[in-house]
mmCIF file of C-alpha atoms and ligand atoms in Angstrom:
data_model
loop_
_atom_site.group_PDB
_atom_site.id
_atom_site.type_symbol
_atom_site.label_atom_id
_atom_site.label_comp_id
_atom_site.label_asym_id
_atom_site.label_seq_id
_atom_site.Cartn_x
_atom_site.Cartn_y
_atom_site.Cartn_z
ATOM 1 C CA MET A 1361 134.001 -50.584 -46.580
ATOM 2 C CA ARG A 1362 132.594 -50.349 -49.555
ATOM 3 C CA ARG A 1363 134.215 -49.715 -53.128
ATOM 4 C CA LYS A 1364 133.725 -46.435 -54.068
ATOM 5 C CA ILE A 1365 133.472 -46.505 -57.987
ATOM 6 C CA VAL A 1366 132.632 -43.624 -60.833
ATOM 7 C CA ALA A 1367 132.095 -45.002 -64.156
ATOM 8 C CA GLY A 1368 131.827 -42.949 -67.049
ATOM 9 C CA ASN A 1369 129.481 -44.181 -70.070
ATOM 10 C CA TRP A 1370 130.036 -42.814 -73.389
ATOM 11 C CA LYS A 1371 127.936 -43.994 -75.226
ATOM 12 C CA MET A 1372 127.685 -43.651 -78.436
ATOM 13 C CA ASN A 1373 129.931 -40.618 -78.721
ATOM 14 C CA THR A 1374 133.758 -40.174 -79.770
ATOM 15 C CA THR A 1375 135.593 -41.461 -82.592
ATOM 16 C CA PRO A 1376 138.474 -43.488 -80.781
ATOM 17 C CA ALA A 1377 141.412 -40.902 -81.219
ATOM 18 C CA GLU A 1378 139.130 -38.911 -79.399
ATOM 19 C CA GLY A 1379 138.462 -40.977 -76.035
ATOM 20 C CA VAL A 1380 142.032 -41.908 -76.293
ATOM 21 C CA GLU A 1381 142.452 -37.786 -75.603
ATOM 22 C CA LEU A 1382 139.528 -38.260 -73.290
ATOM 23 C CA LEU A 1383 141.385 -40.797 -71.452
ATOM 24 C CA LYS A 1384 144.297 -38.934 -71.178
ATOM 25 C CA GLY A 1385 142.511 -35.958 -70.417
ATOM 26 C CA VAL A 1386 140.699 -37.716 -67.519
ATOM 27 C CA ALA A 1387 144.431 -39.303 -66.391
ATOM 28 C CA ALA A 1388 146.364 -36.732 -66.085
ATOM 29 C CA LEU A 1389 143.744 -35.023 -63.386
ATOM 30 C CA LYS A 1390 143.894 -38.782 -61.773
ATOM 31 C CA GLY A 1391 145.444 -37.124 -59.280
ATOM 32 C CA GLU A 1392 143.083 -35.114 -58.061
ATOM 33 C CA VAL A 1393 140.800 -38.012 -57.218
ATOM 34 C CA PRO A 1394 140.762 -39.646 -53.745
ATOM 35 C CA ALA A 1395 142.542 -43.221 -52.597
ATOM 36 C CA GLY A 1396 140.434 -45.347 -53.129
ATOM 37 C CA VAL A 1397 138.057 -44.249 -55.013
ATOM 38 C CA GLU A 1398 137.935 -47.010 -58.561
ATOM 39 C CA LEU A 1399 137.707 -44.971 -62.106
ATOM 40 C CA ILE A 1400 135.504 -47.065 -64.556
ATOM 41 C CA VAL A 1401 135.274 -45.650 -68.573
ATOM 42 C CA GLY A 1402 132.116 -47.509 -69.850
ATOM 43 C CA VAL A 1403 133.205 -46.821 -74.193
ATOM 44 C CA PRO A 1404 132.670 -48.072 -77.303
ATOM 45 C CA PHE A 1405 133.372 -51.370 -78.879
ATOM 46 C CA THR A 1406 135.406 -49.628 -81.359
ATOM 47 C CA HIS A 1407 137.988 -47.251 -78.595
ATOM 48 C CA LEU A 1408 138.324 -50.673 -76.514
ATOM 49 C CA CYS A 1409 141.930 -51.918 -77.961
ATOM 50 C CA CYS A 1410 142.747 -48.267 -78.681
ATOM 51 C CA VAL A 1411 142.619 -47.535 -75.175
ATOM 52 C CA LYS A 1412 143.477 -49.866 -73.642
ATOM 53 C CA ASP A 1413 147.528 -49.427 -73.048
ATOM 54 C CA GLU A 1414 146.539 -45.812 -71.431
ATOM 55 C CA ALA A 1415 143.754 -46.687 -69.356
ATOM 56 C CA ALA A 1416 146.387 -49.789 -67.519
ATOM 57 C CA LYS A 1417 149.222 -47.260 -67.600
ATOM 58 C CA ALA A 1418 146.743 -44.458 -65.655
ATOM 59 C CA GLY A 1419 145.394 -47.654 -63.256
ATOM 60 C CA ILE A 1420 141.884 -46.262 -65.067
ATOM 61 C CA ALA A 1421 139.337 -49.545 -65.491
ATOM 62 C CA VAL A 1422 137.400 -50.121 -69.039
ATOM 63 C CA SER A 1423 133.997 -51.343 -68.915
ATOM 64 C CA ALA A 1424 132.191 -52.092 -72.539
ATOM 65 C CA GLN A 1425 128.674 -51.637 -73.043
ATOM 66 C CA ASN A 1426 126.495 -54.587 -74.108
ATOM 67 C CA CYS A 1427 128.260 -58.031 -75.015
ATOM 68 C CA ALA A 1428 126.428 -60.705 -76.825
ATOM 69 C CA ASP A 1429 124.034 -63.513 -75.496
ATOM 70 C CA HIS A 1430 125.653 -65.399 -77.343
ATOM 71 C CA GLU A 1431 129.375 -67.588 -76.853
ATOM 72 C CA SER A 1432 130.038 -66.683 -80.753
ATOM 73 C CA GLY A 1433 128.880 -67.265 -85.006
ATOM 74 C CA ALA A 1434 126.863 -66.345 -86.871
ATOM 75 C CA TYR A 1435 124.886 -63.670 -85.373
ATOM 76 C CA THR A 1436 126.310 -60.565 -87.471
ATOM 77 C CA GLY A 1437 127.280 -57.659 -86.153
ATOM 78 C CA GLU A 1438 127.256 -58.379 -82.620
ATOM 79 C CA VAL A 1439 130.455 -58.632 -79.797
ATOM 80 C CA SER A 1440 131.010 -61.500 -77.536
ATOM 81 C CA ALA A 1441 132.367 -61.130 -74.227
ATOM 82 C CA ARG A 1442 135.161 -62.994 -74.953
ATOM 83 C CA MET A 1443 136.412 -60.632 -78.026
ATOM 84 C CA ILE A 1444 135.439 -57.165 -75.058
ATOM 85 C CA ALA A 1445 138.225 -59.517 -72.505
ATOM 86 C CA SER A 1446 140.784 -59.970 -74.862
ATOM 87 C CA LEU A 1447 140.619 -56.294 -75.160
ATOM 88 C CA GLY A 1448 141.791 -56.059 -71.178
ATOM 89 C CA ALA A 1449 137.694 -54.642 -70.058
ATOM 90 C CA LYS A 1450 137.486 -55.808 -67.078
ATOM 91 C CA TYR A 1451 133.986 -54.734 -67.021
ATOM 92 C CA VAL A 1452 130.650 -54.781 -68.998
ATOM 93 C CA ILE A 1453 127.798 -52.299 -68.590
ATOM 94 C CA LEU A 1454 124.488 -54.567 -68.679
ATOM 95 C CA GLY A 1455 120.716 -54.116 -68.970
ATOM 96 C CA HIS A 1456 120.980 -50.633 -69.351
ATOM 97 C CA SER A 1457 117.907 -48.737 -70.229
ATOM 98 C CA GLU A 1458 118.347 -47.372 -73.571
ATOM 99 C CA ARG A 1459 118.998 -51.279 -74.608
ATOM 100 C CA ARG A 1460 115.946 -52.034 -72.643
ATOM 101 C CA GLU A 1461 113.857 -49.768 -74.527
ATOM 102 C CA TYR A 1462 115.940 -49.015 -77.838
ATOM 103 C CA TYR A 1463 116.965 -52.599 -78.302
ATOM 104 C CA GLY A 1464 114.281 -54.629 -76.880
ATOM 105 C CA GLU A 1465 116.300 -56.243 -74.006
ATOM 106 C CA THR A 1466 114.751 -58.413 -71.896
ATOM 107 C CA SER A 1467 115.485 -60.130 -68.632
ATOM 108 C CA ARG A 1468 115.862 -63.743 -70.859
ATOM 109 C CA THR A 1469 118.971 -62.230 -73.124
ATOM 110 C CA LEU A 1470 120.097 -60.499 -70.141
ATOM 111 C CA ASN A 1471 120.325 -63.897 -68.304
ATOM 112 C CA ALA A 1472 122.405 -64.943 -71.036
ATOM 113 C CA LYS A 1473 124.783 -62.182 -71.511
ATOM 114 C CA MET A 1474 125.393 -62.364 -68.343
ATOM 115 C CA ALA A 1475 126.179 -65.632 -67.718
ATOM 116 C CA LEU A 1476 128.703 -64.823 -70.548
ATOM 117 C CA ALA A 1477 130.941 -62.357 -68.859
ATOM 118 C CA TYR A 1478 131.271 -63.537 -65.884
ATOM 119 C CA GLU A 1479 132.658 -67.101 -67.898
ATOM 120 C CA HIS A 1480 134.671 -64.872 -70.007
ATOM 121 C CA GLY A 1481 135.490 -63.475 -66.929
ATOM 122 C CA LEU A 1482 133.993 -59.662 -67.094
ATOM 123 C CA ALA A 1483 132.229 -58.259 -64.075
ATOM 124 C CA PRO A 1484 128.698 -56.779 -64.942
ATOM 125 C CA ILE A 1485 127.274 -53.624 -64.537
ATOM 126 C CA TYR A 1486 123.854 -54.385 -64.184
ATOM 127 C CA CYS A 1487 121.817 -50.969 -64.191
ATOM 128 C CA VAL A 1488 117.778 -51.293 -63.308
ATOM 129 C CA GLY A 1489 115.787 -48.373 -62.847
ATOM 130 C CA GLU A 1490 111.733 -46.885 -63.197
ATOM 131 C CA LYS A 1491 110.144 -45.302 -66.176
ATOM 132 C CA LEU A 1492 108.415 -42.030 -65.275
ATOM 133 C CA ASP A 1493 105.172 -43.388 -65.342
ATOM 134 C CA GLU A 1494 105.900 -45.990 -63.226
ATOM 135 C CA ARG A 1495 107.799 -43.844 -60.163
ATOM 136 C CA GLU A 1496 104.103 -41.363 -60.711
ATOM 137 C CA ALA A 1497 102.106 -44.749 -60.381
ATOM 138 C CA ASN A 1498 103.992 -45.536 -56.778
ATOM 139 C CA LYS A 1499 105.618 -48.443 -58.766
ATOM 140 C CA HIS A 1500 108.903 -48.112 -58.447
ATOM 141 C CA PHE A 1501 109.709 -50.934 -56.180
ATOM 142 C CA ASP A 1502 107.445 -53.435 -57.743
ATOM 143 C CA VAL A 1503 110.182 -52.719 -60.838
ATOM 144 C CA VAL A 1504 113.720 -52.795 -59.442
ATOM 145 C CA ARG A 1505 112.726 -55.984 -57.353
ATOM 146 C CA ALA A 1506 111.581 -57.301 -60.770
ATOM 147 C CA GLN A 1507 114.381 -56.402 -62.829
ATOM 148 C CA ILE A 1508 116.970 -57.614 -59.511
ATOM 149 C CA GLU A 1509 114.877 -61.348 -59.289
ATOM 150 C CA GLU A 1510 114.868 -62.104 -62.793
ATOM 151 C CA VAL A 1511 118.494 -61.485 -63.081
ATOM 152 C CA VAL A 1512 120.581 -60.837 -60.256
ATOM 153 C CA PHE A 1513 119.117 -63.821 -58.264
ATOM 154 C CA ASN A 1514 120.162 -66.179 -61.071
ATOM 155 C CA LEU A 1515 124.015 -65.096 -60.074
ATOM 156 C CA THR A 1516 126.291 -67.827 -58.102
ATOM 157 C CA PRO A 1517 126.882 -66.147 -54.591
ATOM 158 C CA GLU A 1518 130.430 -66.444 -56.448
ATOM 159 C CA GLN A 1519 129.247 -64.098 -59.061
ATOM 160 C CA PHE A 1520 127.271 -62.139 -56.586
ATOM 161 C CA GLY A 1521 130.528 -60.982 -54.991
ATOM 162 C CA LYS A 1522 132.307 -59.163 -58.060
ATOM 163 C CA ALA A 1523 128.503 -57.331 -59.767
ATOM 164 C CA VAL A 1524 128.311 -54.138 -59.610
ATOM 165 C CA ILE A 1525 124.773 -52.658 -59.377
ATOM 166 C CA ALA A 1526 123.772 -49.289 -60.880
ATOM 167 C CA TYR A 1527 120.500 -47.710 -60.258
ATOM 168 C CA GLU A 1528 119.113 -45.077 -62.837
ATOM 169 C CA PRO A 1529 115.973 -43.955 -62.517
ATOM 170 C CA VAL A 1530 114.738 -43.382 -66.617
ATOM 171 C CA TRP A 1531 113.391 -40.542 -65.908
ATOM 172 C CA ALA A 1532 116.348 -38.625 -64.455
ATOM 173 C CA ILE A 1533 119.051 -39.936 -67.711
ATOM 174 C CA GLY A 1534 120.144 -37.538 -70.049
ATOM 175 C CA THR A 1535 117.586 -34.851 -69.312
ATOM 176 C CA GLY A 1536 118.870 -32.656 -66.596
ATOM 177 C CA LYS A 1537 116.412 -34.058 -64.163
ATOM 178 C CA THR A 1538 118.225 -35.829 -60.599
ATOM 179 C CA ALA A 1539 116.739 -37.786 -58.519
ATOM 180 C CA THR A 1540 116.615 -35.840 -55.149
ATOM 181 C CA ALA A 1541 119.453 -37.077 -52.621
ATOM 182 C CA GLU A 1542 116.462 -38.928 -50.015
ATOM 183 C CA GLN A 1543 114.968 -40.490 -53.962
ATOM 184 C CA ALA A 1544 118.673 -41.748 -54.101
ATOM 185 C CA GLN A 1545 119.556 -43.526 -50.726
ATOM 186 C CA GLU A 1546 115.421 -44.756 -50.220
ATOM 187 C CA ILE A 1547 115.510 -46.916 -52.968
ATOM 188 C CA HIS A 1548 119.628 -47.807 -53.162
ATOM 189 C CA ALA A 1549 118.552 -49.482 -49.778
ATOM 190 C CA PHE A 1550 115.531 -51.085 -50.782
ATOM 191 C CA ILE A 1551 117.605 -52.311 -53.828
ATOM 192 C CA ARG A 1552 120.172 -53.444 -50.502
ATOM 193 C CA GLN A 1553 117.740 -55.512 -48.341
ATOM 194 C CA VAL A 1554 115.921 -56.790 -51.660
ATOM 195 C CA LEU A 1555 119.986 -58.003 -52.248
ATOM 196 C CA ALA A 1556 120.173 -59.678 -48.965
ATOM 197 C CA GLU A 1557 116.840 -61.759 -49.277
ATOM 198 C CA LYS A 1558 118.892 -63.821 -51.712
ATOM 199 C CA PHE A 1559 122.219 -63.599 -50.994
ATOM 200 C CA GLY A 1560 122.450 -62.844 -47.404
ATOM 201 C CA LYS A 1561 123.166 -58.628 -45.107
ATOM 202 C CA GLU A 1562 126.513 -59.908 -44.908
ATOM 203 C CA ALA A 1563 127.158 -59.891 -49.155
ATOM 204 C CA ALA A 1564 124.478 -56.481 -49.707
ATOM 205 C CA GLU A 1565 126.297 -54.705 -47.753
ATOM 206 C CA GLN A 1566 129.322 -55.083 -49.336
ATOM 207 C CA THR A 1567 127.473 -54.694 -53.688
ATOM 208 C CA PRO A 1568 128.806 -51.989 -54.995
ATOM 209 C CA ILE A 1569 125.214 -49.915 -55.656
ATOM 210 C CA LEU A 1570 126.010 -46.635 -58.601
ATOM 211 C CA TYR A 1571 122.892 -44.274 -59.435
ATOM 212 C CA GLY A 1572 123.377 -43.120 -62.357
ATOM 213 C CA GLY A 1573 120.694 -40.545 -64.303
ATOM 214 C CA SER A 1574 122.550 -36.520 -64.397
ATOM 215 C CA CYS A 1575 124.825 -36.894 -62.306
ATOM 216 C CA LYS A 1576 126.828 -34.040 -62.073
ATOM 217 C CA PRO A 1577 129.431 -32.031 -60.470
ATOM 218 C CA SER A 1578 127.439 -29.543 -59.275
ATOM 219 C CA ASN A 1579 125.166 -32.728 -57.386
ATOM 220 C CA ALA A 1580 127.611 -35.827 -57.077
ATOM 221 C CA ALA A 1581 128.732 -34.956 -53.460
ATOM 222 C CA GLU A 1582 125.234 -34.440 -51.780
ATOM 223 C CA ILE A 1583 123.594 -37.811 -54.006
ATOM 224 C CA PHE A 1584 127.041 -39.496 -52.806
ATOM 225 C CA GLY A 1585 127.242 -38.247 -49.373
ATOM 226 C CA LYS A 1586 124.273 -41.150 -48.172
ATOM 227 C CA ALA A 1587 124.355 -44.148 -46.691
ATOM 228 C CA ASP A 1588 123.826 -46.509 -49.407
ATOM 229 C CA VAL A 1589 125.198 -44.597 -52.304
ATOM 230 C CA ASP A 1590 128.833 -45.754 -53.285
ATOM 231 C CA GLY A 1591 129.092 -43.656 -56.184
ATOM 232 C CA GLY A 1592 128.591 -43.353 -60.011
ATOM 233 C CA LEU A 1593 127.168 -44.303 -63.502
ATOM 234 C CA ILE A 1594 127.726 -41.611 -65.392
ATOM 235 C CA GLY A 1595 126.257 -40.339 -68.955
ATOM 236 C CA GLY A 1596 126.877 -36.943 -70.225
ATOM 237 C CA ALA A 1597 129.464 -35.420 -67.912
ATOM 238 C CA SER A 1598 131.781 -38.388 -68.737
ATOM 239 C CA LEU A 1599 132.475 -36.458 -71.608
ATOM 240 C CA VAL A 1600 133.949 -33.597 -70.282
ATOM 241 C CA ALA A 1601 137.751 -34.637 -68.720
ATOM 242 C CA ALA A 1602 137.271 -31.752 -65.995
ATOM 243 C CA ASP A 1603 133.760 -32.460 -65.037
ATOM 244 C CA PHE A 1604 133.937 -35.958 -64.448
ATOM 245 C CA VAL A 1605 137.091 -36.221 -62.298
ATOM 246 C CA ALA A 1606 135.049 -33.759 -60.789
ATOM 247 C CA ILE A 1607 132.877 -36.069 -59.785
ATOM 248 C CA ALA A 1608 134.929 -38.450 -58.274
ATOM 249 C CA LYS A 1609 136.837 -35.937 -56.114
ATOM 250 C CA ALA A 1610 132.574 -35.389 -54.717
ATOM 251 C CA PHE A 1611 133.511 -38.483 -52.313
HETATM 252 P P1 PGA B 2165 123.605 -39.224 -67.916
HETATM 253 O O1 PGA B 2165 123.382 -40.708 -69.217
HETATM 254 O O2 PGA B 2165 125.058 -38.770 -67.208
HETATM 255 O O3 PGA B 2165 123.823 -38.307 -69.636
HETATM 256 O O4 PGA B 2165 121.850 -38.691 -67.505
HETATM 257 C C1 PGA B 2165 123.751 -41.431 -67.363
HETATM 258 C C2 PGA B 2165 123.724 -42.993 -67.794
HETATM 259 O O5 PGA B 2165 122.008 -43.637 -68.362
HETATM 260 O O6 PGA B 2165 124.650 -43.648 -67.897
#
């Protein structure tokens, strides 16, 4: 049985105090989430310290949304994987399309970030996904394959065993447009097949592949109902505790 995961990506929202309140709201409703569904909150760096105890008490895992591509040193404004791990986070979101698009992240920087994340015991939630013009040109399989081959294929089998993949079509992020459940299933199955080429069928079968992009309580059940969809990476709807929990209840 593959792990089922619902991960929130708070992006650049909430103050630390508001974040703690949001987390408390999720914790209060967590009893409604089916057993075996893992909840993760992806918080800004400034919140890691403040949400740590509340999250641990509630059994909710914490993720950062990025980490530096260097171990330490003169990199003004950066936050290292070591710093993040020292604050109790278990995960780090890497390769989100907003990071690729607005901050110029490439496979080269992502390989460095992945290596540092593993070195410090963080599991990556590695994001892939095509843009609208790429889907329209029927290039989405090639784009996603390249994003996986150039980064995930560099992992050792042991590292790969801890990775979470998130498929997020860029055209569906924050737009209110969701991939249909069939579109999600088609590309999730493709991702699993690509992973199997490198790591074997058994390892690929164990890898959680999350869907992200305008996932909400009203569409989660249909998307999560597909065989190769193992949960979601939730942006906007993760900022409302009741919606986030309702999505997790969709399993
Ligand atoms: P969204 O964001 O749910 O607001 O579309 C998803 C994401 O970017 O992770």
